[in-house]
Short mmCIF file of C-alpha atoms and ligand atoms in Angstrom, two decimals:
data_model
loop_
_atom_site.label_atom_id
_atom_site.label_comp_id
_atom_site.label_asym_id
_atom_site.label_seq_id
_atom_site.Cartn_x
_atom_site.Cartn_y
_atom_site.Cartn_z
CA MET A 15 39.74 159.16 101.86
CA VAL A 16 41.79 159.54 98.69
CA MET A 17 39.80 162.67 97.79
CA GLU A 18 40.45 164.16 101.23
CA ASN A 19 44.16 163.78 100.59
CA VAL A 20 43.89 165.47 97.24
CA VAL A 21 41.95 168.33 98.79
CA ASP A 22 44.59 168.81 101.50
CA LYS A 23 47.45 168.59 99.04
CA ILE A 24 45.86 171.13 96.70
CA ARG A 25 45.27 173.53 99.60
CA GLN A 26 48.86 173.19 100.77
CA LEU A 27 50.36 173.72 97.31
CA LYS A 28 48.09 176.70 96.75
CA GLU A 29 49.42 178.40 99.91
CA GLU A 30 53.07 177.50 99.25
CA LYS A 31 53.00 178.79 95.70
CA ASN A 32 50.73 181.81 96.18
CA ALA A 33 48.42 180.35 93.55
CA MET A 34 44.85 181.36 92.92
CA ILE A 35 42.40 178.70 91.73
CA MET A 36 39.66 180.14 89.57
CA ALA A 37 36.78 177.96 88.39
CA HIS A 38 33.94 178.38 85.94
CA TYR A 39 30.40 177.36 86.97
CA TYR A 40 30.59 174.39 84.59
CA GLN A 41 33.34 172.69 86.58
CA THR A 42 32.58 169.66 88.75
CA SER A 43 31.32 170.42 92.27
CA ASP A 44 34.58 169.40 93.99
CA ILE A 45 36.60 171.81 91.83
CA GLN A 46 34.10 174.62 92.45
CA ASP A 47 34.30 173.94 96.20
CA ILE A 48 38.09 174.15 96.39
CA ALA A 49 38.40 177.19 94.11
CA ASP A 50 39.27 180.62 95.53
CA TYR A 51 36.88 182.13 93.06
CA VAL A 52 33.98 180.72 90.99
CA GLY A 53 32.43 182.86 88.29
CA ASP A 54 31.27 183.33 84.72
CA SER A 55 33.55 184.29 81.85
CA LEU A 56 33.35 188.00 82.59
CA ALA A 57 34.03 187.61 86.32
CA LEU A 58 36.95 185.26 85.65
CA ALA A 59 38.55 187.85 83.36
CA GLN A 60 37.90 190.63 85.91
CA GLN A 61 39.43 188.57 88.73
CA ALA A 62 42.46 187.63 86.64
CA ALA A 63 43.06 191.29 85.85
CA LYS A 64 43.28 192.21 89.54
CA THR A 65 44.78 189.23 91.33
CA ASP A 66 48.19 189.53 93.04
CA ALA A 67 48.73 185.75 93.00
CA ASP A 68 51.91 184.51 91.30
CA ILE A 69 50.12 181.61 89.65
CA ILE A 70 46.59 181.44 88.26
CA VAL A 71 45.09 177.98 87.84
CA LEU A 72 42.18 178.42 85.47
CA CYS A 73 39.74 175.54 85.92
CA GLY A 74 37.71 176.12 82.80
CA VAL A 75 38.45 175.89 79.09
CA HIS A 76 41.42 177.02 77.05
CA PHE A 77 40.09 180.41 75.87
CA MET A 78 39.49 181.37 79.53
CA GLY A 79 43.11 180.53 80.34
CA GLU A 80 44.27 182.51 77.30
CA THR A 81 42.24 185.54 78.41
CA ALA A 82 43.84 185.37 81.86
CA LYS A 83 47.32 185.03 80.33
CA ILE A 84 46.75 187.95 77.96
CA LEU A 85 45.67 190.12 80.90
CA CYS A 86 48.55 188.91 83.10
CA PRO A 87 51.48 188.24 80.76
CA ASN A 88 53.97 188.08 83.63
CA LYS A 89 52.05 185.49 85.63
CA LYS A 90 52.11 181.75 85.20
CA VAL A 91 48.67 180.61 84.01
CA LEU A 92 47.95 176.90 84.33
CA ILE A 93 45.02 174.75 83.19
CA PRO A 94 44.46 171.24 84.62
CA ASP A 95 43.85 169.70 81.18
CA VAL A 96 45.26 171.46 78.14
CA ASN A 97 42.77 169.62 75.91
CA ALA A 98 39.85 171.46 77.51
CA GLY A 99 38.87 173.34 74.35
CA CYS A 100 35.54 174.80 73.25
CA SER A 101 33.47 173.75 70.23
CA LEU A 102 32.22 177.32 69.85
CA ALA A 103 35.75 178.78 69.76
CA ASP A 104 36.71 175.99 67.33
CA SER A 105 33.83 176.95 65.03
CA CYS A 106 35.69 180.17 64.22
CA PRO A 107 39.16 179.53 62.73
CA ALA A 108 41.24 182.73 62.83
CA ASP A 109 42.24 182.69 59.15
CA GLU A 110 38.63 182.38 57.97
CA PHE A 111 37.45 185.01 60.43
CA ALA A 112 40.21 187.34 59.19
CA LYS A 113 38.87 186.98 55.59
CA PHE A 114 35.33 187.72 56.80
CA VAL A 115 36.55 190.84 58.62
CA GLU A 116 38.67 191.98 55.67
CA SER A 117 35.70 191.67 53.31
CA HIS A 118 33.74 194.14 55.49
CA PRO A 119 36.29 196.89 56.17
CA ASP A 120 33.63 199.40 57.28
CA HIS A 121 32.39 197.13 60.10
CA THR A 122 33.24 197.20 63.78
CA VAL A 123 34.13 193.71 65.03
CA ILE A 124 32.55 192.46 68.24
CA SER A 125 33.67 189.01 69.34
CA TYR A 126 32.32 186.77 72.04
CA VAL A 127 34.96 185.83 74.60
CA ASN A 128 34.62 182.18 73.48
CA THR A 129 37.25 182.68 70.77
CA SER A 130 40.95 182.01 70.34
CA ALA A 131 43.46 184.77 71.07
CA ALA A 132 44.11 184.92 67.31
CA VAL A 133 40.44 185.78 66.63
CA LYS A 134 40.51 188.38 69.41
CA ALA A 135 43.47 189.95 67.62
CA TYR A 136 41.06 190.83 64.73
CA THR A 137 38.46 192.20 67.13
CA ASP A 138 37.56 195.74 68.23
CA VAL A 139 35.77 194.78 71.43
CA VAL A 140 35.25 191.48 73.20
CA VAL A 141 31.97 190.69 75.00
CA THR A 142 30.66 187.95 77.25
CA SER A 143 27.02 186.97 77.70
CA SER A 144 26.99 189.17 80.84
CA ASN A 145 27.71 192.40 78.99
CA ALA A 146 27.01 191.74 75.28
CA LYS A 147 23.70 193.64 75.13
CA GLN A 148 25.09 196.73 76.87
CA ILE A 149 28.28 196.75 74.79
CA VAL A 150 26.38 196.40 71.50
CA GLU A 151 24.10 199.24 72.62
CA SER A 152 27.10 201.41 73.46
CA PHE A 153 27.58 201.82 69.68
CA PRO A 154 25.34 204.18 67.69
CA PRO A 155 22.33 202.44 66.07
CA GLU A 156 23.73 203.03 62.58
CA GLU A 157 27.11 201.38 63.39
CA LYS A 158 27.85 198.46 61.05
CA ILE A 159 28.86 195.51 63.20
CA ILE A 160 30.22 192.02 62.69
CA PHE A 161 29.41 189.67 65.56
CA GLY A 162 31.00 186.26 66.03
CA PRO A 163 31.18 183.42 66.56
CA ASP A 164 27.91 182.36 68.24
CA HIS A 165 25.02 182.55 65.80
CA ASN A 166 22.33 181.96 68.44
CA LEU A 167 23.68 184.68 70.72
CA GLY A 168 24.08 187.01 67.72
CA ASN A 169 20.47 186.46 66.63
CA TYR A 170 19.28 186.99 70.18
CA LEU A 171 21.29 190.23 70.46
CA ASN A 172 19.90 191.45 67.14
CA SER A 173 16.37 190.74 68.39
CA ILE A 174 16.74 192.56 71.73
CA THR A 175 18.75 195.53 70.47
CA GLY A 176 17.03 196.02 67.10
CA ARG A 177 20.44 195.86 65.38
CA ASN A 178 21.28 194.02 62.22
CA MET A 179 24.75 192.72 63.00
CA LEU A 180 26.41 190.44 60.46
CA LEU A 181 26.78 187.07 62.13
CA TRP A 182 29.40 184.35 62.02
CA ASP A 183 27.79 180.90 61.81
CA GLY A 184 29.24 179.25 64.92
CA ALA A 185 27.60 177.34 67.76
CA CYS A 186 28.24 175.54 71.02
CA HIS A 187 27.66 171.79 70.83
CA VAL A 188 26.17 171.78 74.35
CA HIS A 189 23.75 174.70 74.17
CA SER A 190 22.54 174.01 70.64
CA LYS A 191 21.32 170.59 71.86
CA PHE A 192 18.58 171.92 74.14
CA SER A 193 15.17 171.40 72.57
CA VAL A 194 11.74 172.95 73.05
CA GLU A 195 10.16 169.47 73.03
CA LYS A 196 12.20 168.18 75.99
CA ILE A 197 11.63 171.38 77.95
CA ILE A 198 7.87 171.16 77.32
CA GLN A 199 7.93 167.55 78.57
CA LEU A 200 9.58 168.78 81.79
CA LYS A 201 7.03 171.58 82.09
CA GLU A 202 4.29 168.91 82.11
CA ILE A 203 5.93 167.37 85.19
CA TYR A 204 6.79 170.74 86.80
CA PRO A 205 4.08 173.13 85.56
CA GLN A 206 5.11 175.89 88.00
CA ALA A 207 8.79 175.81 87.04
CA LYS A 208 10.37 178.83 85.38
CA VAL A 209 12.63 178.14 82.41
CA LEU A 210 16.09 179.75 82.61
CA ALA A 211 18.22 179.65 79.45
CA HIS A 212 21.70 180.70 78.37
CA PRO A 213 21.68 182.89 75.21
CA GLU A 214 23.79 180.32 73.34
CA CYS A 215 20.63 178.14 73.13
CA LYS A 216 18.62 178.06 69.89
CA GLY A 217 16.12 180.86 69.29
CA ALA A 218 13.10 178.57 69.78
CA VAL A 219 14.34 177.64 73.27
CA LEU A 220 15.01 181.29 74.15
CA LYS A 221 11.48 182.16 73.04
CA ILE A 222 9.89 179.85 75.63
CA ALA A 223 12.33 180.85 78.42
CA ASP A 224 11.13 182.99 81.34
CA PHE A 225 14.65 184.36 81.73
CA VAL A 226 17.65 184.50 79.37
CA GLY A 227 21.09 185.33 80.72
CA SER A 228 24.70 184.40 81.35
CA THR A 229 25.55 181.77 83.95
CA ALA A 230 26.03 184.49 86.61
CA ALA A 231 22.74 186.17 85.63
CA ILE A 232 20.84 182.85 85.75
CA LEU A 233 22.20 182.21 89.24
CA LYS A 234 21.28 185.72 90.39
CA PHE A 235 17.76 185.38 88.96
CA ALA A 236 17.19 182.03 90.71
CA LYS A 237 18.27 183.55 94.04
CA LYS A 238 15.95 186.53 93.92
CA ASP A 239 12.90 185.12 92.10
CA GLU A 240 10.10 183.87 94.34
CA SER A 241 9.47 180.69 92.27
CA LYS A 242 10.34 177.39 93.89
CA GLU A 243 11.16 175.37 90.76
CA PHE A 244 13.39 176.12 87.80
CA ILE A 245 14.21 174.24 84.59
CA VAL A 246 17.79 175.16 83.71
CA ALA A 247 18.89 175.19 80.06
CA THR A 248 22.63 175.54 80.37
CA GLU A 249 25.51 173.23 81.30
CA SER A 250 24.42 171.35 84.41
CA GLY A 251 27.51 172.30 86.48
CA ILE A 252 25.72 175.55 87.36
CA LEU A 253 23.16 173.57 89.41
CA HIS A 254 25.76 173.05 92.16
CA LYS A 255 25.97 176.77 93.00
CA MET A 256 22.21 177.19 92.53
CA GLN A 257 21.44 174.41 94.96
CA GLN A 258 24.03 175.73 97.47
CA ALA A 259 22.57 179.22 97.28
CA CYS A 260 18.92 178.10 97.40
CA PRO A 261 18.66 174.77 99.24
CA GLN A 262 14.84 175.09 99.45
CA LYS A 263 14.36 175.43 95.69
CA VAL A 264 14.24 172.70 93.06
CA PHE A 265 16.50 172.94 90.01
CA ILE A 266 15.84 170.62 87.10
CA PRO A 267 18.51 170.34 84.38
CA ALA A 268 17.14 170.49 80.83
CA PRO A 269 18.37 167.40 78.95
CA PRO A 270 20.03 167.34 75.51
CA GLU A 271 17.65 166.48 72.65
CA ASP A 272 19.51 163.49 71.23
CA SER A 273 20.23 161.44 74.33
CA THR A 274 18.65 159.70 77.28
CA CYS A 275 20.93 161.60 79.74
CA ALA A 276 19.14 163.88 82.18
CA CYS A 277 21.91 166.49 82.16
CA ASN A 278 23.75 168.33 79.42
CA GLU A 279 27.46 168.47 80.23
CA CYS A 280 30.33 170.09 78.35
CA ASN A 281 32.82 167.30 77.73
CA PHE A 282 35.62 169.88 77.44
CA MET A 283 34.88 171.50 80.80
CA ARG A 284 34.62 168.06 82.40
CA LEU A 285 38.14 167.08 81.32
CA ASN A 286 39.42 168.93 84.39
CA THR A 287 39.48 166.75 87.51
CA MET A 288 40.73 167.16 91.08
CA GLU A 289 43.64 164.82 90.37
CA LYS A 290 44.66 166.83 87.30
CA LEU A 291 44.29 170.05 89.30
CA TYR A 292 46.65 168.64 91.93
CA GLN A 293 49.21 167.46 89.34
CA CYS A 294 49.01 170.78 87.57
CA LEU A 295 49.76 172.74 90.76
CA LEU A 296 52.52 170.33 91.72
CA ASN A 297 54.33 170.32 88.36
CA GLU A 298 53.25 173.80 87.21
CA THR A 299 52.13 172.38 83.88
CA PRO A 300 50.25 172.49 81.49
CA GLU A 301 50.95 176.18 81.16
CA ILE A 302 49.03 178.52 78.85
CA HIS A 303 51.25 180.43 76.40
CA VAL A 304 50.06 183.08 73.96
CA ASP A 305 52.20 184.33 71.08
CA LYS A 306 53.52 187.77 72.08
CA GLU A 307 52.44 189.57 68.89
CA ILE A 308 48.92 188.08 69.05
CA ALA A 309 48.65 188.87 72.77
CA GLU A 310 49.61 192.52 72.19
CA LYS A 311 46.73 192.84 69.73
CA ALA A 312 44.23 190.71 71.66
CA VAL A 313 44.69 192.58 74.94
CA LYS A 314 43.18 195.77 73.47
CA PRO A 315 39.62 194.48 72.82
CA ILE A 316 39.67 192.60 76.15
CA GLN A 317 40.73 195.75 78.04
CA ARG A 318 38.10 197.70 76.17
CA MET A 319 35.45 195.23 77.36
CA LEU A 320 36.67 195.52 80.96
CA GLU A 321 36.66 199.33 80.79
CA ILE A 322 33.13 199.51 79.34
CA SER A 323 31.91 196.94 81.89
CA ALA A 324 33.44 198.92 84.76
CA LYS A 325 31.77 202.12 83.51
CA LEU A 326 28.44 200.30 83.31
CA GLY A 327 28.91 198.80 86.77
CA LEU A 328 28.92 195.23 85.41
P1 13P B 1 29.26 182.47 80.67
O1 13P B 1 29.97 183.65 80.15
O2 13P B 1 27.81 182.69 80.89
O3 13P B 1 29.95 181.94 81.89
O4 13P B 1 29.31 181.32 79.57
C1 13P B 1 30.50 180.72 79.20
C2 13P B 1 30.31 179.58 78.34
O5 13P B 1 31.23 178.92 77.93
C3 13P B 1 28.96 179.26 77.96
O6 13P B 1 28.93 178.07 77.34
FE1 SF4 B 2 32.43 176.06 74.83
FE2 SF4 B 2 29.90 175.24 74.88
FE3 SF4 B 2 31.68 174.12 76.51
FE4 SF4 B 2 30.85 176.68 76.91
S1 SF4 B 2 29.63 174.83 77.05
S2 SF4 B 2 32.95 175.90 76.98
S3 SF4 B 2 30.61 177.38 74.79
S4 SF4 B 2 31.70 174.04 74.27
#
């Protein structure tokens, strides 16, 4: 009953304020269901760039809100919980990354979108897991490249593109916890299941996966593949959309290696709740702000990513 009220109140405020609610696949099911748009990091940036809403409520983590704000400096960008950070973005402090970049002046800098605006300001082109391979391959094979911050994704990209990019040693605390052993245990119970993994997982996990891709790509694969069972090695929020899209199929979340929990959840993503979403729309706070000088630099590599993606039809 209480939840029904919150749902109604959010819908009403959204109309009154011409607000658009955007949610990442790792949000709770109720937030995904009330959102105007649910997508991966690339799709959220693309939607932010073209929305005519006055307010964007980004139900995701801070770097996603920053990306939306950088693309829409004149819009109000809100996030239900301002503490929704990202361990991967935190593994790359801007001052240290700047030193790394400065010590390799002949290198092009490619940064994963899971970075602070300040790191993006030192970047030539931003990528997400939906377009990273194609963007890396858009550079000549001899191009010297720095890739940061995700070490697992960087290694994976090096392996599939034959490049030798210099990697920053960062990781996501959720994806680096998937283990081959736990996935093999699940395979014993579900021998027909295909393993789907996000490229932020460790190399050993990616090696045993039947499909590696971004959240959007994993969802797309599950929809079109004829298999009936899938073991999913990414944050378990994605299972909501998978199950909605394919009610006849069975989706099994891969568990983290060091716990008895069946699912692997991102504690940052899960800070956002329906109640906080309602309060955030009502009070128009917490708002995302990005320093003007940093935003002017950071917008260039983000725009470059959107342009390349558009050309490639991504
Ligand atoms: P996607 O770009 O696949 O949505 O991934 C975002 C993310 O934070 C992965 O942990
Ligand atoms: Fe960051 Fe990992 Fe959470 Fe994604 S799942 S937001 S990379 S901490």
